[in-house]
Amino acid sequence: MSGGPAVPPPERRSGRGPRPLRVMRVTGPLAEVEDGHDLAMRDQVALGEPALLGEVVGIRGGVATVQAYEYTGGLTPGDPARPLGRPLTAPLGPGLLGGTFDGLLRPLTGGDLWLTPGAAPAADDRVWHFRPCVPDGGQAGEGTALGEVHGSAGPGAVVQRVLVPPGAGGRVQDLAPEGDYPADATVAVVGGSPVRLTEHWPVRRPRPVRDRLDAARVLHTGQRVIDLLFPVTRGAAVAVPGGFGTGKTVLLQQLAKWCDADVIVYVGCGERGNETAEVIADMAALSDARTGGRLAERTVMVVNTSNMPMMAREAGVHTGAAVAEYFRDMGLDVVLVADSTSRWAEALREFASRTDELPAEEGYPAGLASALAGFYARSGAVRTLGGGYGSVTVIGALSPPGGDLTEPVTAHTERFVRGLWTLDRDLAYARHYPAVSWADSFSREVPVVASAQAGAGDPEWRSRRDGVAAALASADRLSGLVELMGVHALPDEERVTALIGRLVREALLQQSALSERDAYSGPAKTAALADAVLAVAGRCRELSPAVVSAEVLENTDFGPLLHARDTAGPDDAAGVTACRDTMLDRLDRLDRLDRLDRLDRQDRTGPQP
């Protein structure tokens, strides 16, 4: 349901306006300001002559505590403080796609990862082509598309819609004709309320929807280990925990590049500056295989490095969620990648310590679980106010210290997500990528995806997944014995089980982000590879131990199967099937050779027992 007017007033109005306030004390990023009874919690305040932005985080005894978003060097007691009369809001409109922004959604240009404190962002003098799609004088309710905005003409450009804001509606008046307009232009008046190309929205307030829907549509990521074993639906929430060096950044980039979402919102929260700069450069250089254009044309980057003020890091995640919901309301499927929510939680811990909040586990605030739940709850598949379908899928990376998955942030996150893609250090060090652990990961969406795949013409998806999972579980059961005694100490049947596990890992689950043929695996290729591995595994079980010894199978060249993922293209199921048939023929020859050997021995020594 509607959450009220879309835009809070730019300043609380009264007969004489807000009384000028003064800074009383400055301690690092915290400033104490005299309370003129015009302040409320979460209000923004401009501090000093440079107008450093801050947020009211406490009011007590006529004194308001303001946490600055920016470096407060040079701010002194006695400097003016101007209440802005609104919480942190983000300008949502054309110009977001392809841009890089800080946590307050101020554009970053020229390769800089932060703005000079107090400096206003560079003026945007671009114009946007608006084309109306409703008649002037007609009726329009909240969420109705008044027109479309065309920005980049590239093949990957997303057509944005100008919507009637939540809480508004009525007769359309003064509808602007088709033409080019600046981002702050008013293009219509609906029910007496002006509608601009750019609207402002409080980032911590979820945008209202008409209805929340059950997730029933599959989000294809192009990564076999995910699409086959731990699938995700559009509108779900997933966490990706992993220690240093396990490949989180590469996996997230692969998801951003290859998943079949319409818009990607990438939030870099608290990561090191050099890593963030590298991610921005890599994302800008990536080509979009789906559209033939640049991936940046449908990507929004929100970055806050570890040396940025804590409050800016904390706000960046909410800003990214607001941007994702803005595009969702246009009827688009959005993927929100947050890297990493652990750094965001550390900002919450730092903030709590500065405001004397009661600490809980490992110094994190007692409200950590609620904060995480509130963030992941902004995912979902919805019926928009305009009646269309849209979704926000949240993928939150976690960086647990020392890879400890029992630490509070990871433990609480597991309660609120529908899937967990745990990255394993041992797999990464063994050069197995993606290093997603099949033993420590899960997906609660498997029944939903199985039903969706059956409806899409693949009724064997569930049995295929179960067969692969069973083969991995059986091989893992033997891994401890293999490490202790060696594979040759096991019975033949168990040796074949261990062999099958290796084939599943190397022929199916491994995937190279650098391979043109295998960086992306389409649904048809993934299904064909899984079927090929299971067919070869079944044939190996038939041959051993009565027909062919485990040692003979272990010494067999499985090259056609192991190289099928590299020789077949991203959607080449037929190529995979050909490799499977070649491998099955090779195993059949082992059977024939064994039979000939037995017949030869019978001729020379008599019948064999």
Coordinates of C-alpha atoms in Angstrom, one line a residue:
M1 CA 0.0 0.0 0.0
S2 CA 1.0 3.6 -0.4
G3 CA 3.4 5.0 2.1
G4 CA 2.3 8.7 1.8
P5 CA 3.8 11.5 -0.3
A6 CA 6.9 10.5 -2.2
V7 CA 9.0 13.6 -1.4
P8 CA 9.4 15.0 2.1
P9 CA 9.4 18.8 2.2
P10 CA 12.9 20.2 1.5
E11 CA 12.6 22.1 4.8
R12 CA 10.2 22.3 7.6
R13 CA 8.3 25.5 7.1
S14 CA 7.1 27.9 9.8
G15 CA 6.3 31.6 9.9
R16 CA 9.9 32.6 10.5
G17 CA 11.9 29.6 9.3
P18 CA 14.3 27.5 11.3
R19 CA 16.4 29.4 13.8
P20 CA 20.1 29.4 13.1
L21 CA 21.9 26.9 15.3
R22 CA 25.5 26.7 16.5
V23 CA 28.1 23.9 16.8
M24 CA 28.9 23.4 20.5
R25 CA 31.6 20.7 20.3
V26 CA 33.4 18.6 17.7
T27 CA 34.9 15.2 18.4
G28 CA 36.1 13.5 15.2
P29 CA 33.1 13.0 13.0
L30 CA 30.7 13.8 15.9
A31 CA 29.4 17.3 16.4
E32 CA 27.2 18.5 19.2
V33 CA 24.7 21.2 18.1
E34 CA 22.3 23.2 20.2
D35 CA 18.8 22.0 19.6
G36 CA 16.4 24.7 18.4
H37 CA 13.4 22.4 18.6
D38 CA 13.5 22.2 14.8
L39 CA 15.5 19.0 14.8
A40 CA 14.3 15.4 14.8
M41 CA 16.1 12.1 14.7
R42 CA 17.6 11.2 11.3
D43 CA 17.3 14.9 10.1
Q44 CA 20.2 16.2 8.0
V45 CA 22.2 19.2 9.2
A46 CA 24.7 21.3 7.2
L47 CA 27.6 22.0 9.5
G48 CA 29.8 25.1 9.3
E49 CA 30.5 27.4 6.3
P50 CA 31.5 24.4 4.0
A51 CA 28.0 22.9 4.7
L52 CA 29.3 19.5 5.7
L53 CA 26.4 17.1 5.7
G54 CA 25.6 15.2 8.9
E55 CA 22.7 13.3 10.4
V56 CA 21.1 13.7 13.8
V57 CA 21.7 10.5 15.8
G58 CA 20.7 11.7 19.3
I59 CA 18.8 14.5 21.1
R60 CA 19.2 15.0 24.8
G61 CA 18.9 17.9 27.2
G62 CA 18.7 20.6 24.5
V63 CA 21.8 19.2 22.6
A64 CA 21.6 17.3 19.3
T65 CA 24.4 14.9 18.4
V66 CA 25.2 15.0 14.7
Q67 CA 27.2 12.3 12.9
A68 CA 29.0 13.8 9.9
Y69 CA 29.1 12.1 6.5
E70 CA 32.3 13.9 5.7
Y71 CA 35.7 14.7 7.2
T72 CA 35.2 17.4 9.8
G73 CA 38.7 19.0 9.8
G74 CA 38.4 22.8 10.3
L75 CA 35.0 22.6 11.9
T76 CA 35.1 24.5 15.3
P77 CA 32.7 25.4 18.1
G78 CA 30.6 28.4 17.2
D79 CA 30.3 27.6 13.5
P80 CA 26.7 27.7 12.2
A81 CA 24.6 24.6 11.8
R82 CA 21.6 24.7 9.4
P83 CA 18.8 22.2 9.7
L84 CA 17.7 20.9 6.4
G85 CA 14.4 19.5 7.7
R86 CA 14.6 16.2 6.0
P87 CA 16.2 12.8 6.4
L88 CA 18.8 11.6 4.0
T89 CA 17.3 11.5 0.5
A90 CA 18.6 10.4 -2.8
P91 CA 17.9 12.0 -6.2
L92 CA 16.4 9.2 -8.4
G93 CA 16.2 10.0 -12.1
P94 CA 18.0 9.8 -15.4
G95 CA 21.8 9.7 -15.2
L96 CA 22.0 6.9 -12.6
L97 CA 22.8 4.1 -15.1
G98 CA 26.4 4.1 -16.1
G99 CA 27.4 6.4 -13.2
T100 CA 29.5 6.0 -10.1
F101 CA 28.3 7.6 -6.9
D102 CA 29.2 8.0 -3.2
G103 CA 27.0 6.8 -0.4
L104 CA 24.9 10.0 -0.6
L105 CA 24.4 9.4 -4.3
R106 CA 26.6 12.3 -5.3
P107 CA 28.3 11.6 -8.6
L108 CA 32.0 10.8 -8.6
T109 CA 33.9 12.0 -11.6
G110 CA 37.5 12.1 -12.9
G111 CA 38.4 8.8 -11.2
D112 CA 38.1 10.2 -7.6
L113 CA 36.6 7.8 -5.1
W114 CA 35.4 10.6 -2.8
L115 CA 34.4 14.3 -2.9
T116 CA 36.3 17.1 -1.2
P117 CA 34.5 17.7 2.1
G118 CA 31.9 20.4 1.7
A119 CA 32.3 20.5 -2.1
A120 CA 29.2 20.3 -4.1
P121 CA 29.1 17.7 -6.9
A122 CA 29.8 18.9 -10.4
A123 CA 26.7 20.4 -12.1
D124 CA 25.0 18.0 -14.4
D125 CA 24.2 20.0 -17.6
R126 CA 23.0 16.9 -19.6
V127 CA 19.6 16.8 -21.1
W128 CA 17.3 13.8 -21.5
H129 CA 14.9 12.9 -24.2
F130 CA 11.4 12.6 -22.8
R131 CA 8.6 11.0 -24.7
P132 CA 5.1 11.2 -23.1
C133 CA 2.9 8.0 -23.2
V134 CA -0.3 9.2 -21.6
P135 CA -2.8 11.9 -23.0
D136 CA -2.8 15.3 -21.4
G137 CA -5.9 15.8 -19.4
G138 CA -6.4 12.1 -18.6
Q139 CA -6.4 10.4 -15.3
A140 CA -3.3 8.8 -13.8
G141 CA -2.9 7.0 -10.5
E142 CA 0.3 6.5 -8.4
G143 CA 2.9 4.4 -10.2
T144 CA 1.5 5.2 -13.6
A145 CA 4.1 5.8 -16.3
L146 CA 3.7 9.3 -17.7
G147 CA 6.5 8.9 -20.2
E148 CA 9.8 7.4 -21.1
V149 CA 13.3 8.8 -20.9
H150 CA 15.9 7.8 -23.4
G151 CA 19.5 8.4 -22.4
S152 CA 22.3 6.5 -24.1
A153 CA 21.5 5.2 -27.6
G154 CA 23.7 2.1 -27.1
P155 CA 22.4 -1.4 -27.5
G156 CA 22.5 -2.0 -23.8
A157 CA 20.6 1.1 -22.8
V158 CA 17.6 0.7 -20.4
V159 CA 14.6 2.8 -21.2
Q160 CA 13.5 4.5 -18.0
R161 CA 10.0 5.5 -17.1
V162 CA 8.8 8.7 -15.4
L163 CA 6.2 7.5 -12.8
V164 CA 3.6 9.3 -10.8
P165 CA 5.1 9.4 -7.3
P166 CA 3.5 7.3 -4.5
G167 CA 0.7 9.2 -2.8
A168 CA -0.1 11.3 -5.9
G169 CA -2.7 10.8 -8.6
G170 CA -5.4 12.5 -10.4
R171 CA -5.8 14.5 -13.6
V172 CA -2.7 15.0 -15.8
Q173 CA -2.1 18.6 -16.7
D174 CA 0.7 20.5 -18.4
L175 CA 2.2 17.4 -19.8
A176 CA 5.4 18.3 -21.5
P177 CA 5.7 17.5 -25.2
E178 CA 8.4 15.2 -26.6
G179 CA 11.7 16.8 -26.4
D180 CA 15.0 17.2 -24.4
Y181 CA 14.9 18.4 -20.8
P182 CA 17.3 18.8 -17.9
A183 CA 17.1 16.3 -15.0
D184 CA 15.2 18.7 -12.7
A185 CA 12.6 19.7 -15.3
T186 CA 8.9 19.4 -14.4
V187 CA 7.2 17.3 -17.1
A188 CA 3.6 17.2 -15.8
V189 CA 1.3 18.2 -13.0
V190 CA -0.8 15.3 -11.6
G191 CA -3.6 16.0 -9.2
G192 CA -2.0 19.4 -8.5
S193 CA 1.5 17.8 -7.7
P194 CA 4.4 18.5 -10.0
V195 CA 6.2 15.5 -11.4
R196 CA 9.8 16.0 -12.3
L197 CA 12.2 13.8 -14.2
T198 CA 14.1 13.4 -10.9
E199 CA 12.4 12.6 -7.7
H200 CA 13.9 12.6 -4.2
W201 CA 13.3 9.7 -1.8
P202 CA 14.4 8.9 1.8
V203 CA 16.9 6.1 1.4
R204 CA 16.0 4.3 4.6
R205 CA 12.3 4.2 3.7
P206 CA 11.3 1.2 1.5
R207 CA 9.3 2.4 -1.5
P208 CA 5.6 1.2 -1.3
V209 CA 4.2 -1.5 -3.6
R210 CA 0.7 -2.8 -4.3
D211 CA 1.5 -6.4 -3.3
R212 CA 4.3 -8.7 -2.5
L213 CA 4.4 -11.8 -4.7
D214 CA 5.7 -15.3 -4.2
A215 CA 9.0 -15.7 -6.0
A216 CA 8.4 -18.1 -8.9
R217 CA 10.7 -16.9 -11.7
V218 CA 14.3 -18.3 -11.9
L219 CA 17.2 -15.9 -12.0
H220 CA 19.8 -17.6 -14.3
T221 CA 23.3 -16.6 -13.2
G222 CA 25.3 -18.6 -15.8
Q223 CA 27.4 -20.2 -13.0
R224 CA 26.7 -24.0 -13.0
V225 CA 27.3 -24.6 -9.3
I226 CA 24.7 -22.0 -8.5
D227 CA 22.1 -22.7 -11.2
L228 CA 22.2 -26.4 -10.7
L229 CA 22.8 -26.9 -6.9
F230 CA 21.9 -23.6 -5.2
P231 CA 19.5 -21.7 -7.5
V232 CA 18.0 -18.3 -6.8
T233 CA 14.7 -16.8 -7.8
R234 CA 14.0 -13.2 -8.8
G235 CA 13.3 -11.4 -5.6
A236 CA 15.2 -13.7 -3.3
A237 CA 18.0 -12.7 -0.9
V238 CA 21.3 -14.6 -0.9
A239 CA 24.5 -14.2 1.2
V240 CA 28.0 -15.0 -0.1
P241 CA 30.4 -15.6 2.9
G242 CA 34.1 -16.1 2.2
G243 CA 37.4 -15.3 3.6
F244 CA 40.2 -13.4 2.0
G245 CA 41.4 -14.9 -1.3
T246 CA 38.4 -17.1 -1.9
G247 CA 37.2 -15.3 -5.0
K248 CA 34.2 -13.2 -3.8
T249 CA 34.9 -10.2 -6.0
V250 CA 35.4 -12.4 -9.1
L251 CA 32.2 -14.3 -8.4
L252 CA 30.2 -11.1 -7.9
Q253 CA 31.5 -9.7 -11.1
Q254 CA 30.5 -12.9 -12.9
L255 CA 27.0 -12.7 -11.5
A256 CA 26.7 -9.0 -12.5
K257 CA 27.9 -9.7 -16.0
W258 CA 26.0 -12.9 -16.8
C259 CA 22.8 -12.9 -14.7
D260 CA 19.6 -12.2 -16.7
A261 CA 18.5 -9.2 -14.7
D262 CA 17.7 -5.9 -16.3
V263 CA 19.7 -3.6 -14.0
I264 CA 22.6 -4.2 -11.7
V265 CA 23.2 -2.0 -8.6
Y266 CA 26.7 -2.6 -7.2
V267 CA 27.3 -1.3 -3.7
G268 CA 31.0 -1.3 -2.6
C269 CA 30.9 -0.7 1.2
G270 CA 34.0 -0.4 3.2
E271 CA 36.4 -2.2 0.9
R272 CA 40.0 -0.9 0.4
G273 CA 40.4 1.9 -2.1
N274 CA 42.7 0.1 -4.5
E275 CA 40.3 -2.8 -4.7
T276 CA 37.3 -0.5 -5.2
A277 CA 39.1 1.3 -8.0
E278 CA 40.0 -2.0 -9.7
V279 CA 36.3 -3.1 -9.5
I280 CA 35.1 0.1 -11.0
A281 CA 37.7 -0.1 -13.8
D282 CA 36.8 -3.8 -14.5
M283 CA 33.0 -3.1 -14.5
A284 CA 33.5 -0.2 -16.9
A285 CA 35.5 -2.3 -19.3
L286 CA 33.1 -5.3 -19.3
S287 CA 31.1 -5.9 -22.4
D288 CA 27.5 -7.0 -22.1
A289 CA 27.1 -10.3 -23.8
R290 CA 23.3 -10.0 -23.6
T291 CA 23.0 -6.7 -25.5
G292 CA 26.3 -6.3 -27.3
G293 CA 26.9 -3.0 -25.5
R294 CA 28.7 -2.1 -22.3
L295 CA 27.7 -3.6 -19.0
A296 CA 28.0 -0.1 -17.4
E297 CA 25.0 1.0 -19.5
R298 CA 22.7 -0.9 -17.1
T299 CA 24.8 -0.7 -14.0
V300 CA 24.8 1.8 -11.1
M301 CA 27.9 1.9 -8.8
V302 CA 27.6 3.1 -5.3
V303 CA 31.0 3.1 -3.5
N304 CA 32.3 3.9 -0.1
T305 CA 35.9 2.9 0.7
S306 CA 37.2 1.9 4.1
N307 CA 38.8 5.4 4.6
M308 CA 35.5 7.2 4.2
P309 CA 33.6 8.4 7.3
M310 CA 31.6 5.7 9.0
M311 CA 28.2 7.3 8.5
A312 CA 28.7 7.5 4.7
R313 CA 29.6 3.8 4.7
E314 CA 26.5 3.0 6.7
A315 CA 24.2 5.1 4.4
G316 CA 25.6 3.6 1.2
V317 CA 23.8 0.3 1.5
H318 CA 20.4 2.0 2.1
T319 CA 21.1 4.3 -0.9
G320 CA 21.8 1.3 -3.1
A321 CA 18.5 -0.3 -2.0
A322 CA 16.6 2.9 -2.8
V323 CA 18.1 2.9 -6.3
A324 CA 17.2 -0.7 -6.8
E325 CA 13.6 -0.1 -5.7
Y326 CA 13.4 2.9 -8.1
F327 CA 14.1 0.7 -11.1
R328 CA 12.0 -2.1 -9.7
D329 CA 9.0 0.2 -9.7
M330 CA 9.5 0.6 -13.5
G331 CA 8.7 -3.1 -13.9
L332 CA 12.3 -4.2 -14.2
D333 CA 14.2 -7.1 -12.6
V334 CA 17.1 -5.7 -10.5
V335 CA 20.0 -7.4 -8.8
L336 CA 21.5 -5.5 -5.8
V337 CA 25.1 -6.6 -5.0
A338 CA 26.4 -5.4 -1.6
D339 CA 30.1 -6.0 -1.1
S340 CA 30.4 -6.3 1.8
T341 CA 27.7 -6.3 4.4
S342 CA 30.4 -7.2 7.0
R343 CA 32.0 -3.8 6.5
W344 CA 28.5 -2.2 6.8
A345 CA 28.0 -4.1 10.1
E346 CA 31.4 -2.8 11.3
A347 CA 30.3 0.7 10.6
L348 CA 27.2 0.0 12.7
R349 CA 29.4 -1.2 15.5
E350 CA 31.6 1.9 15.2
F351 CA 28.5 4.1 15.3
A352 CA 27.1 2.3 18.3
S353 CA 30.3 2.7 20.3
R354 CA 30.3 6.4 19.6
T355 CA 26.8 6.9 20.8
D356 CA 27.2 4.8 23.9
E357 CA 24.8 2.1 22.7
L358 CA 24.7 -1.1 24.7
P359 CA 27.1 -3.6 23.0
A360 CA 26.1 -7.2 22.3
E361 CA 28.2 -10.0 20.7
E362 CA 31.7 -9.0 19.8
G363 CA 30.8 -5.3 20.3
Y364 CA 28.1 -5.2 17.6
P365 CA 25.0 -3.3 18.6
A366 CA 22.0 -5.2 20.0
G367 CA 20.0 -4.2 17.0
L368 CA 22.4 -5.8 14.5
A369 CA 19.9 -8.6 13.6
S370 CA 17.1 -6.1 13.1
A371 CA 19.4 -4.0 10.8
L372 CA 20.3 -7.0 8.7
A373 CA 16.7 -8.2 8.5
G374 CA 15.6 -4.7 7.4
F375 CA 18.1 -4.6 4.6
Y376 CA 17.4 -8.1 3.2
A377 CA 13.7 -7.5 3.6
R378 CA 14.0 -4.9 0.8
S379 CA 14.4 -7.8 -1.6
G380 CA 11.3 -9.3 -3.2
A381 CA 9.1 -9.8 -6.2
V382 CA 6.3 -7.3 -6.2
R383 CA 3.2 -6.0 -7.9
T384 CA 4.1 -2.3 -8.4
L385 CA 1.8 0.6 -7.7
G386 CA 1.3 0.9 -11.5
G387 CA 0.2 -2.8 -11.7
G388 CA 3.4 -4.2 -13.3
Y389 CA 5.8 -6.9 -12.1
G390 CA 9.2 -6.0 -10.7
S391 CA 11.8 -7.6 -8.5
V392 CA 14.9 -6.8 -6.4
T393 CA 17.3 -9.7 -5.8
V394 CA 19.8 -9.0 -3.0
I395 CA 23.2 -10.6 -3.0
G396 CA 25.2 -9.7 0.0
A397 CA 28.8 -10.6 0.3
L398 CA 30.2 -11.4 3.8
S399 CA 33.8 -11.2 4.9
P400 CA 34.0 -13.0 8.2
P401 CA 37.3 -12.4 10.1
G402 CA 39.5 -15.5 9.7
G403 CA 36.8 -17.2 7.7
D404 CA 34.8 -17.8 10.9
L405 CA 31.2 -18.5 9.8
T406 CA 30.0 -18.5 13.4
E407 CA 30.7 -14.8 13.9
P408 CA 27.6 -12.7 14.6
V409 CA 27.2 -11.0 11.2
T410 CA 27.3 -14.3 9.2
A411 CA 25.2 -16.2 11.8
H412 CA 22.5 -13.5 11.8
T413 CA 22.5 -13.2 8.1
E414 CA 21.8 -16.9 7.6
R415 CA 18.4 -16.4 9.3
F416 CA 17.2 -13.8 6.8
V417 CA 18.3 -15.1 3.4
R418 CA 16.9 -17.7 1.1
G419 CA 20.3 -19.0 0.0
L420 CA 23.9 -19.2 1.1
W421 CA 26.8 -19.6 -1.3
T422 CA 29.7 -20.3 1.0
L423 CA 33.2 -19.9 -0.5
D424 CA 35.7 -22.5 0.6
R425 CA 39.3 -21.6 1.2
D426 CA 40.5 -25.1 0.4
L427 CA 38.7 -25.2 -2.9
A428 CA 40.1 -21.7 -3.8
Y429 CA 43.7 -22.8 -2.9
A430 CA 43.2 -25.9 -5.0
R431 CA 42.4 -23.6 -7.9
H432 CA 38.8 -24.8 -8.0
Y433 CA 36.6 -21.9 -9.1
P434 CA 34.0 -20.8 -8.4
A435 CA 35.0 -22.0 -4.9
V436 CA 31.4 -22.5 -3.7
S437 CA 31.2 -25.2 -1.1
W438 CA 28.6 -27.8 -1.9
A439 CA 28.7 -29.0 1.7
D440 CA 28.3 -25.6 3.5
S441 CA 25.9 -23.9 1.0
F442 CA 22.1 -24.2 0.7
S443 CA 19.2 -22.8 -1.2
R444 CA 15.6 -22.8 0.1
E445 CA 14.4 -22.1 -3.5
V446 CA 15.0 -25.6 -4.9
P447 CA 11.3 -26.7 -4.8
V448 CA 10.2 -23.5 -6.4
V449 CA 12.9 -23.7 -9.1
A450 CA 12.1 -27.4 -9.8
S451 CA 8.5 -26.5 -10.4
A452 CA 9.4 -23.5 -12.6
Q453 CA 11.8 -25.6 -14.6
A454 CA 9.2 -28.3 -15.1
G455 CA 6.8 -25.7 -16.4
A456 CA 9.5 -24.5 -18.8
G457 CA 9.9 -27.9 -20.3
D458 CA 12.7 -29.4 -18.1
P459 CA 10.9 -31.9 -15.8
E460 CA 14.2 -33.7 -15.1
W461 CA 15.8 -30.7 -13.4
R462 CA 15.1 -31.9 -9.8
S463 CA 16.3 -35.5 -10.4
R464 CA 19.4 -34.2 -12.2
R465 CA 20.2 -31.9 -9.3
D466 CA 19.6 -34.7 -6.7
G467 CA 21.9 -37.1 -8.6
V468 CA 24.7 -34.6 -8.7
A469 CA 24.3 -33.7 -5.0
A470 CA 24.2 -37.4 -4.0
A471 CA 27.4 -38.1 -5.9
L472 CA 29.2 -35.2 -4.2
A473 CA 27.9 -36.3 -0.7
S474 CA 29.1 -39.9 -1.3
A475 CA 32.5 -38.7 -2.4
D476 CA 32.8 -36.4 0.6
R477 CA 31.9 -39.2 2.9
L478 CA 35.1 -41.0 1.8
S479 CA 37.4 -37.9 1.7
G480 CA 38.6 -38.4 5.3
L481 CA 39.5 -42.0 4.6
V482 CA 41.2 -41.1 1.4
E483 CA 43.4 -38.5 3.1
L484 CA 44.2 -40.9 6.0
M485 CA 44.9 -44.2 4.1
G486 CA 45.0 -43.3 0.4
V487 CA 42.5 -44.2 -2.2
H488 CA 44.2 -47.6 -3.0
A489 CA 43.2 -48.9 0.5
L490 CA 39.5 -48.6 -0.3
P491 CA 37.4 -51.4 -1.9
D492 CA 36.8 -51.1 -5.6
E493 CA 33.2 -49.8 -5.2
E494 CA 34.4 -47.0 -2.9
R495 CA 37.2 -46.1 -5.2
V496 CA 34.8 -45.7 -8.1
T497 CA 32.6 -43.5 -5.8
A498 CA 35.6 -41.3 -5.1
L499 CA 36.4 -41.2 -8.9
I500 CA 32.8 -40.1 -9.7
G501 CA 33.1 -37.3 -7.2
R502 CA 36.2 -36.0 -8.9
L503 CA 34.5 -36.1 -12.3
V504 CA 31.6 -34.1 -10.9
R505 CA 33.9 -31.5 -9.5
E506 CA 36.2 -31.1 -12.4
A507 CA 33.9 -31.7 -15.4
L508 CA 30.8 -30.0 -14.1
L509 CA 31.3 -27.6 -11.2
Q510 CA 34.6 -26.0 -12.2
Q511 CA 34.2 -23.0 -14.4
S512 CA 36.7 -20.5 -15.7
A513 CA 35.9 -16.8 -15.7
L514 CA 38.6 -16.3 -18.3
S515 CA 37.3 -18.8 -20.8
E516 CA 35.3 -17.3 -23.7
R517 CA 33.4 -20.6 -24.0
D518 CA 32.8 -21.4 -20.3
A519 CA 32.7 -18.1 -18.4
Y520 CA 28.9 -18.3 -19.0
S521 CA 27.0 -21.6 -19.1
G522 CA 23.5 -21.4 -20.4
P523 CA 20.7 -23.6 -19.0
A524 CA 21.0 -26.1 -21.9
K525 CA 24.7 -26.5 -21.5
T526 CA 24.5 -26.9 -17.8
A527 CA 21.8 -29.6 -18.1
A528 CA 23.8 -31.4 -20.8
L529 CA 27.0 -31.4 -18.7
A530 CA 25.1 -32.7 -15.7
D531 CA 23.5 -35.4 -17.7
A532 CA 26.8 -36.4 -19.3
V533 CA 28.6 -36.7 -15.9
L534 CA 25.7 -38.7 -14.5
A535 CA 25.6 -41.0 -17.6
V536 CA 29.4 -41.6 -17.3
A537 CA 29.1 -42.2 -13.6
G538 CA 26.3 -44.7 -14.1
R539 CA 28.4 -46.6 -16.7
C540 CA 31.4 -46.7 -14.3
R541 CA 29.3 -48.2 -11.6
E542 CA 28.0 -50.9 -14.1
L543 CA 31.6 -51.8 -15.1
S544 CA 33.0 -52.1 -11.6
P545 CA 33.8 -54.3 -9.8
A546 CA 32.5 -57.4 -11.6
V547 CA 33.7 -56.3 -15.1
V548 CA 36.5 -53.7 -14.9
S549 CA 38.7 -53.1 -11.8
A550 CA 38.7 -49.7 -10.2
E551 CA 42.4 -49.3 -11.0
V552 CA 41.6 -49.6 -14.7
L553 CA 38.9 -47.0 -14.5
E554 CA 41.2 -44.7 -12.5
N555 CA 43.8 -45.0 -15.3
T556 CA 41.3 -44.3 -18.0
D557 CA 41.5 -41.1 -19.9
F558 CA 38.4 -39.1 -19.2
G559 CA 39.5 -36.2 -21.3
P560 CA 36.4 -36.0 -23.6
L561 CA 34.3 -35.5 -20.5
L562 CA 36.6 -33.2 -18.6
H563 CA 37.2 -30.9 -21.6
A564 CA 33.6 -30.8 -22.7
R565 CA 33.0 -27.5 -20.8
D566 CA 35.8 -25.9 -22.7
T567 CA 35.2 -27.3 -26.1
A568 CA 31.5 -26.6 -26.2
G569 CA 30.2 -23.1 -26.4
P570 CA 28.0 -21.3 -23.8
D571 CA 24.8 -22.8 -25.2
D572 CA 26.2 -25.8 -27.1
A573 CA 24.3 -28.7 -25.6
A574 CA 24.9 -30.8 -28.7
G575 CA 28.7 -30.4 -28.4
V576 CA 28.5 -31.7 -24.8
T577 CA 26.4 -34.6 -25.9
A578 CA 29.0 -35.5 -28.5
C579 CA 31.7 -35.5 -25.9
R580 CA 29.5 -37.7 -23.6
D581 CA 29.0 -40.3 -26.4
T582 CA 32.7 -40.4 -27.1
M583 CA 33.4 -41.0 -23.4
L584 CA 30.7 -43.7 -23.2
D585 CA 32.2 -45.4 -26.3
R586 CA 35.6 -45.4 -24.6
L587 CA 34.1 -47.1 -21.5
D588 CA 32.3 -49.6 -23.7
R589 CA 35.6 -50.5 -25.2
L590 CA 37.0 -51.3 -21.8
D591 CA 34.1 -53.7 -21.3
R592 CA 34.7 -55.4 -24.7
L593 CA 38.4 -55.7 -24.0
D594 CA 37.7 -57.2 -20.6
R595 CA 35.4 -59.7 -22.2
L596 CA 37.9 -60.6 -24.9
D597 CA 40.6 -61.0 -22.2
R598 CA 38.3 -63.4 -20.3
L599 CA 37.6 -65.5 -23.4
D600 CA 41.3 -65.7 -24.2
R601 CA 42.0 -66.9 -20.7
Q602 CA 39.2 -69.5 -21.0
D603 CA 40.7 -70.8 -24.2
R604 CA 44.1 -71.2 -22.6
T605 CA 43.3 -72.4 -19.1
G606 CA 39.7 -73.5 -19.2
P607 CA 36.5 -71.9 -17.8
Q608 CA 37.1 -69.1 -15.2
P609 CA 35.1 -69.2 -11.9

